[in-house]
Amino acid sequence: MSVTQEITPELVVERLRQVLAELLEMAPADLDADVPLSAFGIDSMTSFVLLGDLEKWCGAELRTEASLGTLTLTEAADAVVAELRQPRKER
């Protein structure tokens, strides 16, 4: 089983929750996975940091012009997993 196959939306949500909680100085439990990230005050710099962390952590290269602020943690995780499941040459 490859690393890509082991990464589930649940793992990505937890990773995002941990990183975002550190950035926002909040408790991870206070970040509801179904609330848009914009509700937590995420800005473009925070999105950039989150995207960079995801790329280092699992290799997902989401478009940098995509704003994570409009997504929930669940939606962002689904996008990451979908990206990882794309054949490498399509990414």
GROMACS .gro file of N, CA, C and O in nm:
model
  364
    1MET      N    1   0.085  -0.118   0.000
    1MET     CA    2   0.000   0.000   0.000
    1MET      C    3   0.089   0.124   0.000
    1MET      O    4   0.180   0.135   0.079
    2SER      N    5   0.061   0.217  -0.087
    2SER     CA    6   0.142   0.338  -0.095
    2SER      C    7   0.097   0.439   0.009
    2SER      O    8  -0.012   0.429   0.065
    3VAL      N    9   0.180   0.538   0.032
    3VAL     CA   10   0.146   0.645   0.126
    3VAL      C   11   0.017   0.714   0.082
    3VAL      O   12  -0.069   0.745   0.163
    4THR      N   13   0.002   0.735  -0.049
    4THR     CA   14  -0.118   0.801  -0.102
    4THR      C   15  -0.243   0.722  -0.065
    4THR      O   16  -0.344   0.779  -0.027
    5GLN      N   17  -0.238   0.590  -0.073
    5GLN     CA   18  -0.354   0.507  -0.041
    5GLN      C   19  -0.386   0.511   0.108
    5GLN      O   20  -0.498   0.490   0.147
    6GLU      N   21  -0.287   0.538   0.191
    6GLU     CA   22  -0.308   0.540   0.335
    6GLU      C   23  -0.368   0.672   0.384
    6GLU      O   24  -0.418   0.680   0.494
    7ILE      N   25  -0.361   0.776   0.303
    7ILE     CA   26  -0.410   0.906   0.345
    7ILE      C   27  -0.560   0.913   0.320
    7ILE      O   28  -0.606   0.903   0.207
    8THR      N   29  -0.633   0.928   0.427
    8THR     CA   30  -0.779   0.935   0.421
    8THR      C   31  -0.823   1.079   0.449
    8THR      O   32  -0.747   1.158   0.507
    9PRO      N   33  -0.946   1.111   0.412
    9PRO     CA   34  -0.997   1.244   0.446
    9PRO      C   35  -0.990   1.272   0.597
    9PRO      O   36  -0.959   1.383   0.639
   10GLU      N   37  -1.015   1.171   0.677
   10GLU     CA   38  -1.010   1.188   0.823
   10GLU      C   39  -0.871   1.227   0.871
   10GLU      O   40  -0.856   1.313   0.958
   11LEU      N   41  -0.768   1.163   0.814
   11LEU     CA   42  -0.630   1.197   0.850
   11LEU      C   43  -0.596   1.340   0.808
   11LEU      O   44  -0.530   1.413   0.882
   12VAL      N   45  -0.644   1.380   0.692
   12VAL     CA   46  -0.616   1.515   0.643
   12VAL      C   47  -0.688   1.618   0.730
   12VAL      O   48  -0.629   1.721   0.766
   13VAL      N   49  -0.812   1.590   0.768
   13VAL     CA   50  -0.884   1.682   0.857
   13VAL      C   51  -0.807   1.700   0.987
   13VAL      O   52  -0.789   1.813   1.034
   14GLU      N   53  -0.759   1.591   1.043
   14GLU     CA   54  -0.686   1.602   1.170
   14GLU      C   55  -0.555   1.678   1.153
   14GLU      O   56  -0.518   1.757   1.239
   15ARG      N   57  -0.486   1.655   1.042
   15ARG     CA   58  -0.362   1.729   1.016
   15ARG      C   59  -0.392   1.879   1.002
   15ARG      O   60  -0.325   1.962   1.063
   16LEU      N   61  -0.490   1.911   0.921
   16LEU     CA   62  -0.528   2.052   0.903
   16LEU      C   63  -0.571   2.114   1.035
   16LEU      O   64  -0.536   2.228   1.066
   17ARG      N   65  -0.648   2.040   1.112
   17ARG     CA   66  -0.697   2.090   1.241
   17ARG      C   67  -0.579   2.122   1.333
   17ARG      O   68  -0.576   2.227   1.399
   18GLN      N   69  -0.480   2.034   1.338
   18GLN     CA   70  -0.364   2.056   1.424
   18GLN      C   71  -0.283   2.178   1.380
   18GLN      O   72  -0.248   2.263   1.462
   19VAL      N   73  -0.253   2.186   1.251
   19VAL     CA   74  -0.173   2.296   1.199
   19VAL      C   75  -0.246   2.428   1.214
   19VAL      O   76  -0.190   2.529   1.259
   20LEU      N   77  -0.373   2.430   1.179
   20LEU     CA   78  -0.452   2.553   1.188
   20LEU      C   79  -0.467   2.597   1.334
   20LEU      O   80  -0.458   2.717   1.364
   21ALA      N   81  -0.487   2.503   1.423
   21ALA     CA   82  -0.500   2.537   1.565
   21ALA      C   83  -0.372   2.604   1.616
   21ALA      O   84  -0.378   2.702   1.690
   22GLU      N   85  -0.257   2.553   1.573
   22GLU     CA   86  -0.131   2.616   1.612
   22GLU      C   87  -0.121   2.758   1.557
   22GLU      O   88  -0.083   2.850   1.627
   23LEU      N   89  -0.154   2.774   1.429
   23LEU     CA   90  -0.145   2.906   1.366
   23LEU      C   91  -0.239   3.007   1.430
   23LEU      O   92  -0.205   3.125   1.443
   24LEU      N   93  -0.357   2.962   1.467
   24LEU     CA   94  -0.459   3.053   1.522
   24LEU      C   95  -0.456   3.058   1.675
   24LEU      O   96  -0.537   3.128   1.735
   25GLU      N   97  -0.365   2.981   1.735
   25GLU     CA   98  -0.354   2.972   1.881
   25GLU      C   99  -0.488   2.936   1.943
   25GLU      O  100  -0.539   3.003   2.034
   26MET      N  101  -0.544   2.828   1.891
   26MET     CA  102  -0.672   2.776   1.938
   26MET      C  103  -0.653   2.629   1.975
   26MET      O  104  -0.556   2.566   1.933
   27ALA      N  105  -0.748   2.575   2.046
   27ALA     CA  106  -0.750   2.432   2.072
   27ALA      C  107  -0.803   2.361   1.948
   27ALA      O  108  -0.902   2.408   1.888
   28PRO      N  109  -0.738   2.253   1.905
   28PRO     CA  110  -0.787   2.181   1.786
   28PRO      C  111  -0.935   2.143   1.795
   28PRO      O  112  -1.007   2.149   1.696
   29ALA      N  113  -0.982   2.109   1.914
   29ALA     CA  114  -1.122   2.070   1.931
   29ALA      C  115  -1.218   2.185   1.902
   29ALA      O  116  -1.337   2.161   1.876
   30ASP      N  117  -1.169   2.309   1.905
   30ASP     CA  118  -1.254   2.424   1.878
   30ASP      C  119  -1.276   2.448   1.729
   30ASP      O  120  -1.353   2.537   1.691
   31LEU      N  121  -1.207   2.373   1.644
   31LEU     CA  122  -1.219   2.389   1.499
   31LEU      C  123  -1.314   2.284   1.444
   31LEU      O  124  -1.278   2.169   1.424
   32ASP      N  125  -1.437   2.324   1.422
   32ASP     CA  126  -1.540   2.236   1.368
   32ASP      C  127  -1.507   2.207   1.222
   32ASP      O  128  -1.489   2.299   1.142
   33ALA      N  129  -1.501   2.080   1.187
   33ALA     CA  130  -1.463   2.038   1.051
   33ALA      C  131  -1.566   2.077   0.946
   33ALA      O  132  -1.535   2.074   0.827
   34ASP      N  133  -1.686   2.116   0.987
   34ASP     CA  134  -1.790   2.148   0.891
   34ASP      C  135  -1.825   2.297   0.887
   34ASP      O  136  -1.929   2.336   0.832
   35VAL      N  137  -1.738   2.379   0.943
   35VAL     CA  138  -1.756   2.525   0.940
   35VAL      C  139  -1.653   2.581   0.842
   35VAL      O  140  -1.536   2.542   0.845
   36PRO      N  141  -1.693   2.672   0.754
   36PRO     CA  142  -1.595   2.731   0.660
   36PRO      C  143  -1.477   2.792   0.736
   36PRO      O  144  -1.494   2.854   0.841
   37LEU      N  145  -1.358   2.770   0.683
   37LEU     CA  146  -1.238   2.820   0.748
   37LEU      C  147  -1.240   2.971   0.764
   37LEU      O  148  -1.179   3.025   0.856
   38SER      N  149  -1.312   3.039   0.676
   38SER     CA  150  -1.321   3.185   0.687
   38SER      C  151  -1.384   3.228   0.820
   38SER      O  152  -1.354   3.336   0.870
   39ALA      N  153  -1.465   3.143   0.879
   39ALA     CA  154  -1.527   3.174   1.008
   39ALA      C  155  -1.423   3.182   1.119
   39ALA      O  156  -1.447   3.243   1.223
   40PHE      N  157  -1.307   3.121   1.097
   40PHE     CA  158  -1.199   3.125   1.195
   40PHE      C  159  -1.098   3.235   1.165
   40PHE      O  160  -0.995   3.247   1.231
   41GLY      N  161  -1.126   3.315   1.064
   41GLY     CA  162  -1.039   3.427   1.031
   41GLY      C  163  -0.920   3.389   0.944
   41GLY      O  164  -0.822   3.463   0.938
   42ILE      N  165  -0.928   3.278   0.873
   42ILE     CA  166  -0.818   3.237   0.786
   42ILE      C  167  -0.802   3.339   0.674
   42ILE      O  168  -0.899   3.389   0.619
   43ASP      N  169  -0.678   3.375   0.645
   43ASP     CA  170  -0.649   3.469   0.538
   43ASP      C  171  -0.560   3.400   0.434
   43ASP      O  172  -0.531   3.281   0.445
   44SER      N  173  -0.518   3.475   0.333
   44SER     CA  174  -0.439   3.414   0.226
   44SER      C  175  -0.305   3.361   0.277
   44SER      O  176  -0.258   3.258   0.231
   45MET      N  177  -0.244   3.429   0.374
   45MET     CA  178  -0.117   3.382   0.427
   45MET      C  179  -0.135   3.250   0.502
   45MET      O  180  -0.056   3.158   0.488
   46THR      N  181  -0.242   3.241   0.580
   46THR     CA  182  -0.270   3.116   0.651
   46THR      C  183  -0.299   3.004   0.552
   46THR      O  184  -0.252   2.891   0.571
   47SER      N  185  -0.373   3.033   0.446
   47SER     CA  186  -0.398   2.934   0.341
   47SER      C  187  -0.266   2.886   0.281
   47SER      O  188  -0.246   2.767   0.260
   48PHE      N  189  -0.177   2.980   0.254
   48PHE     CA  190  -0.046   2.947   0.196
   48PHE      C  191   0.032   2.854   0.288
   48PHE      O  192   0.090   2.755   0.244
   49VAL      N  193   0.032   2.884   0.417
   49VAL     CA  194   0.103   2.800   0.515
   49VAL      C  195   0.041   2.661   0.520
   49VAL      O  196   0.111   2.559   0.520
   50LEU      N  197  -0.092   2.653   0.522
   50LEU     CA  198  -0.160   2.524   0.525
   50LEU      C  199  -0.130   2.442   0.400
   50LEU      O  200  -0.103   2.321   0.408
   51LEU      N  201  -0.136   2.507   0.285
   51LEU     CA  202  -0.106   2.436   0.159
   51LEU      C  203   0.037   2.386   0.158
   51LEU      O  204   0.065   2.274   0.114
   52GLY      N  205   0.130   2.468   0.206
   52GLY     CA  206   0.270   2.427   0.212
   52GLY      C  207   0.291   2.310   0.305
   52GLY      O  208   0.366   2.216   0.274
   53ASP      N  209   0.223   2.311   0.418
   53ASP     CA  210   0.233   2.200   0.511
   53ASP      C  211   0.178   2.071   0.450
   53ASP      O  212   0.239   1.965   0.462
   54LEU      N  213   0.064   2.082   0.383
   54LEU     CA  214   0.006   1.964   0.319
   54LEU      C  215   0.099   1.907   0.213
   54LEU      O  216   0.115   1.785   0.202
   55GLU      N  217   0.161   1.994   0.136
   55GLU     CA  218   0.252   1.947   0.032
   55GLU      C  219   0.370   1.872   0.093
   55GLU      O  220   0.408   1.766   0.045
   56LYS      N  221   0.426   1.927   0.201
   56LYS     CA  222   0.537   1.859   0.268
   56LYS      C  223   0.493   1.729   0.332
   56LYS      O  224   0.563   1.629   0.327
   57TRP      N  225   0.376   1.729   0.391
   57TRP     CA  226   0.326   1.614   0.466
   57TRP      C  227   0.288   1.497   0.376
   57TRP      O  228   0.324   1.383   0.402
   58CYS      N  229   0.213   1.525   0.269
   58CYS     CA  230   0.161   1.414   0.189
   58CYS      C  231   0.185   1.427   0.039
   58CYS      O  232   0.150   1.338  -0.037
   59GLY      N  233   0.242   1.539  -0.004
   59GLY     CA  234   0.272   1.556  -0.145
   59GLY      C  235   0.159   1.615  -0.228
   59GLY      O  236   0.172   1.628  -0.349
   60ALA      N  237   0.049   1.651  -0.164
   60ALA     CA  238  -0.063   1.710  -0.239
   60ALA      C  239  -0.026   1.850  -0.283
   60ALA      O  240   0.016   1.932  -0.204
   61GLU      N  241  -0.038   1.875  -0.412
   61GLU     CA  242  -0.007   2.007  -0.467
   61GLU      C  243  -0.136   2.072  -0.516
   61GLU      O  244  -0.170   2.066  -0.632
   62LEU      N  245  -0.207   2.131  -0.423
   62LEU     CA  246  -0.330   2.201  -0.460
   62LEU      C  247  -0.293   2.332  -0.525
   62LEU      O  248  -0.190   2.392  -0.494
   63ARG      N  249  -0.379   2.379  -0.612
   63ARG     CA  250  -0.353   2.506  -0.679
   63ARG      C  251  -0.339   2.615  -0.575
   63ARG      O  252  -0.421   2.629  -0.486
   64THR      N  253  -0.235   2.695  -0.589
   64THR     CA  254  -0.212   2.802  -0.492
   64THR      C  255  -0.315   2.913  -0.503
   64THR      O  256  -0.336   2.986  -0.408
   65GLU      N  257  -0.380   2.923  -0.618
   65GLU     CA  258  -0.483   3.027  -0.629
   65GLU      C  259  -0.614   2.986  -0.562
   65GLU      O  260  -0.704   3.066  -0.547
   66ALA      N  261  -0.623   2.860  -0.525
   66ALA     CA  262  -0.743   2.815  -0.456
   66ALA      C  263  -0.742   2.872  -0.314
   66ALA      O  264  -0.641   2.869  -0.246
   67SER      N  265  -0.854   2.925  -0.274
   67SER     CA  266  -0.863   2.981  -0.139
   67SER      C  267  -0.922   2.877  -0.046
   67SER      O  268  -1.034   2.830  -0.068
   68LEU      N  269  -0.848   2.843   0.055
   68LEU     CA  270  -0.900   2.748   0.152
   68LEU      C  271  -1.006   2.812   0.240
   68LEU      O  272  -1.087   2.744   0.299
   69GLY      N  273  -1.006   2.943   0.247
   69GLY     CA  274  -1.099   3.013   0.335
   69GLY      C  275  -1.245   2.985   0.306
   69GLY      O  276  -1.329   2.991   0.396
   70THR      N  277  -1.278   2.954   0.183
   70THR     CA  278  -1.418   2.928   0.148
   70THR      C  279  -1.457   2.783   0.177
   70THR      O  280  -1.575   2.750   0.171
   71LEU      N  281  -1.360   2.699   0.207
   71LEU     CA  282  -1.386   2.557   0.231
   71LEU      C  283  -1.395   2.526   0.379
   71LEU      O  284  -1.342   2.599   0.463
   72THR      N  285  -1.457   2.414   0.410
   72THR     CA  286  -1.453   2.359   0.546
   72THR      C  287  -1.331   2.267   0.552
   72THR      O  288  -1.271   2.235   0.449
   73LEU      N  289  -1.294   2.225   0.672
   73LEU     CA  290  -1.184   2.128   0.684
   73LEU      C  291  -1.219   2.000   0.608
   73LEU      O  292  -1.133   1.941   0.541
   74THR      N  293  -1.344   1.959   0.615
   74THR     CA  294  -1.389   1.838   0.546
   74THR      C  295  -1.374   1.853   0.395
   74THR      O  296  -1.323   1.763   0.326
   75GLU      N  297  -1.417   1.968   0.341
   75GLU     CA  298  -1.406   1.992   0.196
   75GLU      C  299  -1.260   2.001   0.153
   75GLU      O  300  -1.223   1.948   0.047
   76ALA      N  301  -1.177   2.066   0.232
   76ALA     CA  302  -1.035   2.076   0.200
   76ALA      C  303  -0.971   1.937   0.200
   76ALA      O  304  -0.892   1.904   0.112
   77ALA      N  305  -1.007   1.855   0.296
   77ALA     CA  306  -0.953   1.719   0.304
   77ALA      C  307  -0.996   1.637   0.183
   77ALA      O  308  -0.916   1.562   0.126
   78ASP      N  309  -1.121   1.650   0.142
   78ASP     CA  310  -1.169   1.579   0.024
   78ASP      C  311  -1.091   1.622  -0.100
   78ASP      O  312  -1.056   1.539  -0.185
   79ALA      N  313  -1.061   1.751  -0.110
   79ALA     CA  314  -0.983   1.801  -0.225
   79ALA      C  315  -0.842   1.745  -0.224
   79ALA      O  316  -0.787   1.709  -0.329
   80VAL      N  317  -0.782   1.735  -0.107
   80VAL     CA  318  -0.647   1.679  -0.096
   80VAL      C  319  -0.646   1.533  -0.138
   80VAL      O  320  -0.562   1.490  -0.218
   81VAL      N  321  -0.739   1.456  -0.087
   81VAL     CA  322  -0.744   1.313  -0.121
   81VAL      C  323  -0.772   1.294  -0.270
   81VAL      O  324  -0.710   1.209  -0.335
   82ALA      N  325  -0.860   1.375  -0.326
   82ALA     CA  326  -0.887   1.366  -0.470
   82ALA      C  327  -0.761   1.398  -0.550
   82ALA      O  328  -0.731   1.330  -0.650
   83GLU      N  329  -0.686   1.498  -0.508
   83GLU     CA  330  -0.560   1.533  -0.575
   83GLU      C  331  -0.460   1.418  -0.568
   83GLU      O  332  -0.395   1.384  -0.666
   84LEU      N  333  -0.450   1.356  -0.452
   84LEU     CA  334  -0.354   1.247  -0.435
   84LEU      C  335  -0.392   1.124  -0.517
   84LEU      O  336  -0.304   1.047  -0.554
   85ARG      N  337  -0.518   1.109  -0.547
   85ARG     CA  338  -0.563   0.992  -0.624
   85ARG      C  339  -0.550   1.012  -0.774
   85ARG      O  340  -0.568   0.917  -0.851
   86GLN      N  341  -0.519   1.136  -0.817
   86GLN     CA  342  -0.496   1.163  -0.959
   86GLN      C  343  -0.365   1.096  -1.002
   86GLN      O  344  -0.268   1.100  -0.927
   87PRO      N  345  -0.364   1.039  -1.121
   87PRO     CA  346  -0.235   0.989  -1.171
   87PRO      C  347  -0.133   1.102  -1.172
   87PRO      O  348  -0.166   1.218  -1.199
   88ARG      N  349  -0.011   1.071  -1.141
   88ARG     CA  350   0.096   1.171  -1.123
   88ARG      C  351   0.107   1.269  -1.240
   88ARG      O  352   0.123   1.386  -1.218
   89LYS      N  353   0.097   1.223  -1.365
   89LYS     CA  354   0.115   1.313  -1.479
   89LYS      C  355   0.000   1.411  -1.495
   89LYS      O  356   0.013   1.513  -1.560
   90GLU      N  357  -0.118   1.383  -1.435
   90GLU     CA  358  -0.231   1.475  -1.444
   90GLU      C  359  -0.227   1.584  -1.340
   90GLU      O  360  -0.298   1.680  -1.348
   91ARG      N  361  -0.143   1.569  -1.238
   91ARG     CA  362  -0.137   1.668  -1.130
   91ARG      C  363  -0.068   1.792  -1.173
   91ARG      O  364   0.013   1.815  -1.240
   0.00000   0.00000   0.00000
